mmCIF file of C-alpha atoms in Angstrom:
data_model
loop_
_atom_site.group_PDB
_atom_site.id
_atom_site.type_symbol
_atom_site.label_atom_id
_atom_site.label_comp_id
_atom_site.label_asym_id
_atom_site.label_seq_id
_atom_site.Cartn_x
_atom_site.Cartn_y
_atom_site.Cartn_z
ATOM 1 C CA MET A 1 12.915 45.549 56.063
ATOM 2 C CA LYS A 2 15.009 45.040 52.931
ATOM 3 C CA ALA A 3 13.931 42.987 49.916
ATOM 4 C CA LEU A 4 15.609 42.196 46.598
ATOM 5 C CA GLN A 5 13.176 43.095 43.835
ATOM 6 C CA TYR A 6 12.834 43.853 40.149
ATOM 7 C CA THR A 7 10.306 46.198 38.513
ATOM 8 C CA LYS A 8 11.021 45.100 34.937
ATOM 9 C CA PHE A 9 12.333 41.958 33.280
ATOM 10 C CA GLY A 10 15.978 41.734 32.268
ATOM 11 C CA GLU A 11 19.500 40.861 33.370
ATOM 12 C CA ALA A 12 20.248 40.850 37.104
ATOM 13 C CA LYS A 13 22.762 43.717 36.911
ATOM 14 C CA ASP A 14 20.159 45.876 35.200
ATOM 15 C CA VAL A 15 16.979 45.144 37.125
ATOM 16 C CA LEU A 16 17.693 43.827 40.649
ATOM 17 C CA LYS A 17 17.478 46.462 43.388
ATOM 18 C CA ILE A 18 17.409 46.379 47.184
ATOM 19 C CA VAL A 19 14.280 48.169 48.364
ATOM 20 C CA GLU A 20 12.850 49.110 51.753
ATOM 21 C CA GLN A 21 9.423 47.750 52.671
ATOM 22 C CA PRO A 22 7.251 47.527 55.778
ATOM 23 C CA ILE A 23 7.634 44.314 57.751
ATOM 24 C CA PRO A 24 4.572 42.234 56.741
ATOM 25 C CA GLU A 25 1.915 41.249 59.251
ATOM 26 C CA PRO A 26 0.557 37.695 59.048
ATOM 27 C CA SER A 27 -3.142 37.038 58.592
ATOM 28 C CA MET A 28 -4.960 34.456 60.705
ATOM 29 C CA ASP A 29 -3.759 31.686 58.345
ATOM 30 C CA GLU A 30 -0.150 32.814 57.919
ATOM 31 C CA VAL A 31 3.179 32.801 59.684
ATOM 32 C CA ARG A 32 5.866 35.448 59.431
ATOM 33 C CA ILE A 33 9.320 34.038 58.808
ATOM 34 C CA ARG A 34 12.643 35.736 59.412
ATOM 35 C CA VAL A 35 14.601 34.561 56.400
ATOM 36 C CA THR A 36 18.114 33.369 57.185
ATOM 37 C CA THR A 37 19.051 31.803 53.833
ATOM 38 C CA VAL A 38 17.835 32.093 50.246
ATOM 39 C CA GLY A 39 18.410 29.278 47.751
ATOM 40 C CA LEU A 40 18.977 30.116 44.084
ATOM 41 C CA ASN A 41 17.979 28.042 41.072
ATOM 42 C CA PRO A 42 18.392 28.479 37.303
ATOM 43 C CA MET A 43 14.652 29.158 37.084
ATOM 44 C CA ASP A 44 15.077 32.273 39.246
ATOM 45 C CA TRP A 45 17.263 33.949 36.646
ATOM 46 C CA LEU A 46 15.127 32.773 33.716
ATOM 47 C CA ILE A 47 11.864 34.012 35.220
ATOM 48 C CA MET A 48 13.431 37.408 35.964
ATOM 49 C CA ARG A 49 14.910 37.640 32.473
ATOM 50 C CA TYR A 50 11.968 36.611 30.283
ATOM 51 C CA PRO A 51 8.427 38.053 30.585
ATOM 52 C CA GLN A 52 6.948 34.917 28.993
ATOM 53 C CA MET A 53 8.349 32.739 31.775
ATOM 54 C CA GLY A 54 7.305 35.275 34.367
ATOM 55 C CA ALA A 55 3.739 35.066 33.076
ATOM 56 C CA GLN A 56 3.782 31.261 33.376
ATOM 57 C CA PHE A 57 4.663 31.610 37.068
ATOM 58 C CA GLY A 58 2.172 34.412 37.707
ATOM 59 C CA VAL A 59 4.815 37.096 38.296
ATOM 60 C CA GLN A 60 3.379 40.522 38.972
ATOM 61 C CA LEU A 61 5.799 43.445 39.000
ATOM 62 C CA PRO A 62 7.336 44.600 41.218
ATOM 63 C CA ALA A 63 8.428 41.077 42.139
ATOM 64 C CA THR A 64 10.654 39.806 44.928
ATOM 65 C CA PHE A 65 13.513 37.630 43.640
ATOM 66 C CA ALA A 66 14.055 33.902 44.290
ATOM 67 C CA TYR A 67 11.759 31.174 45.559
ATOM 68 C CA ASP A 68 13.606 28.865 47.986
ATOM 69 C CA PHE A 69 14.213 29.886 51.590
ATOM 70 C CA ALA A 70 15.007 28.774 55.109
ATOM 71 C CA GLY A 71 14.408 30.702 58.285
ATOM 72 C CA VAL A 72 12.718 30.954 61.662
ATOM 73 C CA VAL A 73 9.049 31.522 62.474
ATOM 74 C CA GLU A 74 8.757 34.879 64.180
ATOM 75 C CA LYS A 75 4.991 35.396 64.407
ATOM 76 C CA VAL A 76 1.970 33.137 63.854
ATOM 77 C CA GLY A 77 -1.654 33.839 62.933
ATOM 78 C CA THR A 78 -4.425 32.766 65.269
ATOM 79 C CA HIS A 79 -5.499 29.871 63.012
ATOM 80 C CA ILE A 80 -2.038 28.328 62.698
ATOM 81 C CA GLU A 81 -1.656 25.019 64.530
ATOM 82 C CA ASN A 82 1.381 23.310 62.991
ATOM 83 C CA TYR A 83 3.988 26.013 63.636
ATOM 84 C CA LYS A 84 5.014 28.112 66.589
ATOM 85 C CA VAL A 85 7.369 31.031 67.202
ATOM 86 C CA GLY A 86 10.970 29.852 67.079
ATOM 87 C CA ASP A 87 10.392 26.902 64.734
ATOM 88 C CA ARG A 88 13.016 26.471 62.027
ATOM 89 C CA VAL A 89 11.346 26.156 58.636
ATOM 90 C CA PHE A 90 12.131 25.921 54.940
ATOM 91 C CA GLY A 91 10.121 26.008 51.759
ATOM 92 C CA THR A 92 9.387 27.731 48.504
ATOM 93 C CA THR A 93 7.124 30.657 47.695
ATOM 94 C CA TYR A 94 6.022 32.247 44.442
ATOM 95 C CA LYS A 95 5.737 35.539 46.319
ATOM 96 C CA GLY A 96 9.541 35.783 46.440
ATOM 97 C CA ALA A 97 11.976 34.697 49.132
ATOM 98 C CA ALA A 98 14.800 37.257 48.954
ATOM 99 C CA ALA A 99 13.572 39.471 51.768
ATOM 100 C CA GLU A 100 14.364 39.802 55.441
ATOM 101 C CA TYR A 101 10.820 38.694 56.313
ATOM 102 C CA ILE A 102 8.212 36.771 54.315
ATOM 103 C CA LEU A 103 4.726 35.417 54.917
ATOM 104 C CA ALA A 104 3.664 31.826 54.332
ATOM 105 C CA ASN A 105 0.768 29.597 55.258
ATOM 106 C CA ASP A 106 0.914 25.984 56.355
ATOM 107 C CA LYS A 107 -1.173 24.592 53.514
ATOM 108 C CA VAL A 108 0.618 22.450 50.899
ATOM 109 C CA GLU A 109 -0.241 24.119 47.613
ATOM 110 C CA THR A 110 1.507 24.915 44.361
ATOM 111 C CA GLU A 111 2.551 28.487 45.089
ATOM 112 C CA ASN A 112 3.587 28.047 48.699
ATOM 113 C CA ARG A 113 5.195 25.116 50.496
ATOM 114 C CA LEU A 114 6.355 25.230 54.094
ATOM 115 C CA PHE A 115 8.048 22.504 56.117
ATOM 116 C CA HIS A 116 9.781 22.050 59.458
ATOM 117 C CA THR A 117 13.573 21.998 59.128
ATOM 118 C CA PRO A 118 15.094 18.822 60.601
ATOM 119 C CA ASN A 119 17.581 19.476 63.386
ATOM 120 C CA GLU A 120 20.228 17.501 61.506
ATOM 121 C CA ILE A 121 20.552 19.960 58.619
ATOM 122 C CA SER A 122 21.645 23.569 58.368
ATOM 123 C CA ASP A 123 19.593 26.417 56.928
ATOM 124 C CA GLU A 124 22.011 26.520 54.004
ATOM 125 C CA ILE A 125 21.117 22.949 53.082
ATOM 126 C CA ALA A 126 17.414 23.415 53.851
ATOM 127 C CA ALA A 127 17.234 26.357 51.439
ATOM 128 C CA THR A 128 18.222 24.040 48.562
ATOM 129 C CA LEU A 129 15.376 21.590 49.151
ATOM 130 C CA GLY A 130 12.372 23.517 47.837
ATOM 131 C CA VAL A 131 12.656 23.531 44.045
ATOM 132 C CA CYS A 132 15.319 20.869 43.440
ATOM 133 C CA GLY A 133 14.355 18.484 46.208
ATOM 134 C CA LEU A 134 10.622 18.567 45.495
ATOM 135 C CA THR A 135 11.194 18.199 41.749
ATOM 136 C CA ALA A 136 13.239 15.050 42.369
ATOM 137 C CA VAL A 137 10.621 13.652 44.768
ATOM 138 C CA VAL A 138 7.758 14.245 42.324
ATOM 139 C CA ALA A 139 9.717 12.725 39.419
ATOM 140 C CA LEU A 140 10.562 9.554 41.328
ATOM 141 C CA ARG A 141 7.029 9.171 42.668
ATOM 142 C CA THR A 142 5.708 9.458 39.127
ATOM 143 C CA LEU A 143 8.030 6.618 38.081
ATOM 144 C CA ASP A 144 6.934 4.401 40.975
ATOM 145 C CA LEU A 145 10.581 3.410 41.331
ATOM 146 C CA GLN A 146 11.282 -0.096 42.657
ATOM 147 C CA ALA A 147 14.418 -1.565 44.239
ATOM 148 C CA SER A 148 14.851 -3.853 41.241
ATOM 149 C CA ASP A 149 14.957 -0.939 38.776
ATOM 150 C CA THR A 150 17.924 0.663 37.030
ATOM 151 C CA LEU A 151 17.468 4.417 36.644
ATOM 152 C CA LEU A 152 19.303 6.692 34.201
ATOM 153 C CA ILE A 153 19.458 10.288 35.427
ATOM 154 C CA GLY A 154 20.543 13.010 33.017
ATOM 155 C CA GLY A 155 22.558 15.868 34.494
ATOM 156 C CA ALA A 156 22.956 13.809 37.639
ATOM 157 C CA ALA A 157 25.467 16.171 39.276
ATOM 158 C CA GLY A 158 23.093 19.152 39.036
ATOM 159 C CA GLY A 159 20.634 20.345 41.654
ATOM 160 C CA VAL A 160 17.688 18.076 40.849
ATOM 161 C CA GLY A 161 20.002 15.241 39.834
ATOM 162 C CA THR A 162 21.860 15.286 43.152
ATOM 163 C CA PHE A 163 18.618 14.721 45.052
ATOM 164 C CA ALA A 164 17.261 12.211 42.529
ATOM 165 C CA VAL A 165 20.406 10.065 42.756
ATOM 166 C CA GLN A 166 20.269 9.914 46.545
ATOM 167 C CA LEU A 167 16.520 9.239 46.702
ATOM 168 C CA ALA A 168 16.798 6.496 44.078
ATOM 169 C CA LYS A 169 19.649 4.860 45.996
ATOM 170 C CA LEU A 170 17.594 5.003 49.191
ATOM 171 C CA ALA A 171 14.866 3.159 47.292
ATOM 172 C CA GLY A 172 17.412 0.457 46.450
ATOM 173 C CA ALA A 173 17.634 1.125 42.707
ATOM 174 C CA LYS A 174 20.787 1.013 40.612
ATOM 175 C CA VAL A 175 21.574 4.516 39.344
ATOM 176 C CA ILE A 176 23.485 5.552 36.233
ATOM 177 C CA GLY A 177 24.118 9.273 36.046
ATOM 178 C CA THR A 178 25.242 11.357 33.081
ATOM 179 C CA SER A 179 27.608 14.250 33.764
ATOM 180 C CA SER A 180 30.912 15.752 32.717
ATOM 181 C CA ASN A 181 33.934 13.682 33.738
ATOM 182 C CA THR A 182 34.927 16.393 36.237
ATOM 183 C CA THR A 183 32.039 15.305 38.501
ATOM 184 C CA PHE A 184 32.515 11.544 38.261
ATOM 185 C CA ASP A 185 34.024 11.273 41.742
ATOM 186 C CA TYR A 186 31.139 13.282 43.163
ATOM 187 C CA LEU A 187 28.559 10.988 41.570
ATOM 188 C CA ARG A 188 30.396 7.896 42.770
ATOM 189 C CA SER A 189 30.321 9.323 46.302
ATOM 190 C CA LEU A 190 26.515 9.486 45.997
ATOM 191 C CA GLY A 191 26.369 5.886 44.821
ATOM 192 C CA ALA A 192 25.785 6.459 41.107
ATOM 193 C CA GLU A 193 27.652 4.946 38.178
ATOM 194 C CA PRO A 194 28.799 7.972 36.115
ATOM 195 C CA VAL A 195 28.634 8.161 32.326
ATOM 196 C CA GLU A 196 30.064 11.116 30.419
ATOM 197 C CA TYR A 197 27.619 13.083 28.307
ATOM 198 C CA GLY A 198 28.455 15.167 25.277
ATOM 199 C CA ILE A 199 28.482 15.128 21.493
ATOM 200 C CA ASP A 200 30.861 12.156 21.288
ATOM 201 C CA CYS A 201 28.875 9.824 23.538
#
Protein backbone atom coordinates (compact mmCIF):
# COMPACT_ATOMS: atom_id res chain seq x y z
CA MET A 1 0.00 0.00 0.00
CA LYS A 2 0.99 3.66 -0.31
CA ALA A 3 1.34 6.06 2.62
CA LEU A 4 2.30 9.73 2.85
CA GLN A 5 5.11 10.03 5.38
CA TYR A 6 7.91 12.23 6.63
CA THR A 7 11.22 11.08 8.15
CA LYS A 8 12.29 14.52 9.39
CA PHE A 9 10.50 17.70 10.42
CA GLY A 10 10.18 20.57 7.96
CA GLU A 11 8.14 22.08 5.15
CA ALA A 12 5.82 19.78 3.20
CA LYS A 13 7.68 20.20 -0.11
CA ASP A 14 10.90 19.14 1.59
CA VAL A 15 9.85 16.25 3.79
CA LEU A 16 6.62 14.59 2.56
CA LYS A 17 7.16 11.44 0.50
CA ILE A 18 4.90 8.67 -0.79
CA VAL A 19 6.26 5.35 0.46
CA GLU A 20 5.32 1.71 -0.07
CA GLN A 21 4.41 -0.35 3.00
CA PRO A 22 2.87 -3.74 3.72
CA ILE A 23 -0.89 -3.70 4.21
CA PRO A 24 -1.33 -3.86 8.02
CA GLU A 25 -3.02 -6.79 9.71
CA PRO A 26 -5.44 -6.01 12.56
CA SER A 27 -4.95 -7.49 16.00
CA MET A 28 -7.84 -9.03 17.92
CA ASP A 29 -8.90 -5.55 19.12
CA GLU A 30 -8.49 -3.66 15.84
CA VAL A 31 -10.20 -3.08 12.53
CA ARG A 32 -8.50 -2.43 9.21
CA ILE A 33 -9.95 0.51 7.33
CA ARG A 34 -9.63 1.26 3.64
CA VAL A 35 -9.21 5.02 3.71
CA THR A 36 -11.31 6.88 1.16
CA THR A 37 -10.79 10.47 2.36
CA VAL A 38 -8.23 12.29 4.50
CA GLY A 39 -9.12 15.54 6.28
CA LEU A 40 -6.45 18.20 6.75
CA ASN A 41 -6.14 20.65 9.63
CA PRO A 42 -3.69 23.46 10.45
CA MET A 43 -2.27 21.26 13.22
CA ASP A 44 -1.15 18.70 10.62
CA TRP A 45 1.24 21.16 9.02
CA LEU A 46 2.44 22.56 12.35
CA ILE A 47 3.20 19.15 13.84
CA MET A 48 5.13 18.15 10.71
CA ARG A 49 7.05 21.43 10.68
CA TYR A 50 8.10 21.79 14.32
CA PRO A 51 9.78 19.02 16.38
CA GLN A 52 8.52 20.58 19.62
CA MET A 53 4.91 20.20 18.52
CA GLY A 54 5.61 16.72 17.22
CA ALA A 55 6.92 15.75 20.65
CA GLN A 56 3.73 17.05 22.31
CA PHE A 57 1.69 14.71 20.10
CA GLY A 58 4.03 11.75 20.54
CA VAL A 59 5.27 11.75 16.94
CA GLN A 60 7.87 9.10 16.23
CA LEU A 61 9.68 9.29 12.90
CA PRO A 62 8.99 8.08 10.31
CA ALA A 63 5.46 9.40 10.76
CA THR A 64 2.39 9.11 8.56
CA PHE A 65 0.84 12.51 7.76
CA ALA A 66 -2.59 13.81 8.85
CA TYR A 67 -5.01 12.67 11.52
CA ASP A 68 -8.62 12.84 10.25
CA PHE A 69 -10.03 10.15 7.97
CA ALA A 70 -13.10 8.46 6.58
CA GLY A 71 -13.31 5.05 5.00
CA VAL A 72 -14.73 1.55 5.02
CA VAL A 73 -14.01 -1.32 7.40
CA GLU A 74 -12.29 -4.05 5.44
CA LYS A 75 -11.25 -6.53 8.14
CA VAL A 76 -12.11 -6.93 11.83
CA GLY A 77 -10.29 -8.56 14.74
CA THR A 78 -11.93 -11.39 16.63
CA HIS A 79 -12.69 -9.21 19.68
CA ILE A 80 -14.42 -6.44 17.74
CA GLU A 81 -18.17 -6.26 18.33
CA ASN A 82 -19.24 -2.76 17.25
CA TYR A 83 -18.01 -2.84 13.65
CA LYS A 84 -18.27 -5.24 10.76
CA VAL A 85 -16.80 -5.52 7.27
CA GLY A 86 -18.39 -2.95 4.98
CA ASP A 87 -19.24 -0.40 7.69
CA ARG A 88 -18.53 3.21 6.76
CA VAL A 89 -16.48 4.87 9.48
CA PHE A 90 -14.68 8.10 10.30
CA GLY A 91 -12.36 9.26 13.03
CA THR A 92 -8.96 10.54 13.98
CA THR A 93 -5.73 8.72 14.72
CA TYR A 94 -2.36 9.85 16.03
CA LYS A 95 -0.80 7.02 14.02
CA GLY A 96 -1.44 8.97 10.81
CA ALA A 97 -4.35 8.80 8.39
CA ALA A 98 -2.80 9.50 4.97
CA ALA A 99 -2.44 5.89 3.90
CA GLU A 100 -4.47 3.53 1.77
CA TYR A 101 -5.13 1.34 4.83
CA ILE A 102 -4.96 2.09 8.56
CA LEU A 103 -5.68 0.24 11.78
CA ALA A 104 -7.96 1.48 14.54
CA ASN A 105 -9.67 0.06 17.58
CA ASP A 106 -13.19 0.76 18.77
CA LYS A 107 -12.22 2.21 22.14
CA VAL A 108 -12.75 5.97 22.66
CA GLU A 109 -9.35 7.23 23.75
CA THR A 110 -7.19 10.26 23.15
CA GLU A 111 -5.01 8.91 20.36
CA ASN A 112 -7.66 7.03 18.43
CA ARG A 113 -11.34 7.77 17.87
CA LEU A 114 -13.57 5.75 15.58
CA PHE A 115 -17.23 6.30 14.77
CA HIS A 116 -19.88 5.01 12.38
CA THR A 117 -20.49 7.39 9.47
CA PRO A 118 -24.16 8.42 9.22
CA ASN A 119 -25.76 7.53 5.90
CA GLU A 120 -26.76 11.15 5.39
CA ILE A 121 -23.21 12.47 5.01
CA SER A 122 -20.44 11.85 2.52
CA ASP A 123 -16.95 10.63 3.35
CA GLU A 124 -15.65 14.08 2.42
CA ILE A 125 -17.76 15.65 5.16
CA ALA A 126 -17.09 12.84 7.63
CA ALA A 127 -13.33 13.34 7.26
CA THR A 128 -13.69 16.90 8.61
CA LEU A 129 -15.39 15.84 11.83
CA GLY A 130 -12.50 14.36 13.82
CA VAL A 131 -10.35 17.28 14.96
CA CYS A 132 -12.63 20.26 14.29
CA GLY A 133 -15.93 18.64 15.19
CA LEU A 134 -14.70 17.03 18.41
CA THR A 135 -12.93 20.23 19.48
CA ALA A 136 -16.18 22.16 19.10
CA VAL A 137 -18.15 19.50 20.99
CA VAL A 138 -15.69 19.44 23.90
CA ALA A 139 -15.60 23.26 24.09
CA LEU A 140 -19.38 23.58 24.22
CA ARG A 141 -19.74 20.78 26.75
CA THR A 142 -17.20 22.51 28.96
CA LEU A 143 -19.30 25.69 28.82
CA ASP A 144 -22.51 23.84 29.70
CA LEU A 145 -24.23 26.01 27.10
CA GLN A 146 -27.91 26.81 27.71
CA ALA A 147 -30.62 27.99 25.31
CA SER A 148 -30.77 31.32 27.13
CA ASP A 149 -27.06 32.03 26.57
CA THR A 150 -25.38 34.34 24.06
CA LEU A 151 -22.11 32.89 22.79
CA LEU A 152 -19.26 34.80 21.13
CA ILE A 153 -17.17 32.58 18.86
CA GLY A 154 -13.84 33.87 17.58
CA GLY A 155 -12.85 32.80 14.08
CA ALA A 156 -16.38 31.54 13.59
CA ALA A 157 -15.97 30.82 9.86
CA GLY A 158 -13.00 28.50 10.45
CA GLY A 159 -13.08 24.74 10.91
CA VAL A 160 -13.81 24.57 14.64
CA GLY A 161 -15.93 27.72 14.49
CA THR A 162 -18.19 26.33 11.77
CA PHE A 163 -19.09 23.35 13.96
CA ALA A 164 -19.33 25.41 17.15
CA VAL A 165 -21.79 27.85 15.55
CA GLN A 166 -24.08 25.07 14.36
CA LEU A 167 -23.95 23.12 17.63
CA ALA A 168 -24.64 26.27 19.65
CA LYS A 169 -27.62 27.11 17.44
CA LEU A 170 -28.95 23.58 17.87
CA ALA A 171 -28.75 24.16 21.62
CA GLY A 172 -30.91 27.26 21.15
CA ALA A 173 -28.25 29.85 22.01
CA LYS A 174 -27.76 33.19 20.29
CA VAL A 175 -24.42 33.18 18.47
CA ILE A 176 -22.18 36.11 17.57
CA GLY A 177 -19.27 35.14 15.37
CA THR A 178 -16.13 37.11 14.56
CA SER A 179 -14.72 36.80 11.05
CA SER A 180 -13.59 38.82 8.06
CA ASN A 181 -16.43 40.58 6.24
CA THR A 182 -15.94 38.25 3.26
CA THR A 183 -17.53 35.41 5.27
CA PHE A 184 -20.45 37.33 6.75
CA ASP A 185 -22.99 35.74 4.40
CA TYR A 186 -21.65 32.30 5.26
CA LEU A 187 -22.02 32.92 8.99
CA ARG A 188 -25.52 34.29 8.54
CA SER A 189 -26.43 31.11 6.65
CA LEU A 190 -25.36 29.14 9.74
CA GLY A 191 -27.49 31.33 11.98
CA ALA A 192 -24.76 33.49 13.53
CA GLU A 193 -24.63 37.26 13.80
CA PRO A 194 -21.28 38.22 12.20
CA VAL A 195 -18.90 40.82 13.62
CA GLU A 196 -15.75 41.85 11.76
CA TYR A 197 -12.48 41.24 13.57
CA GLY A 198 -9.24 43.10 13.01
CA ILE A 199 -7.08 45.89 14.38
CA ASP A 200 -9.79 48.54 13.94
CA CYS A 201 -12.53 46.71 15.82
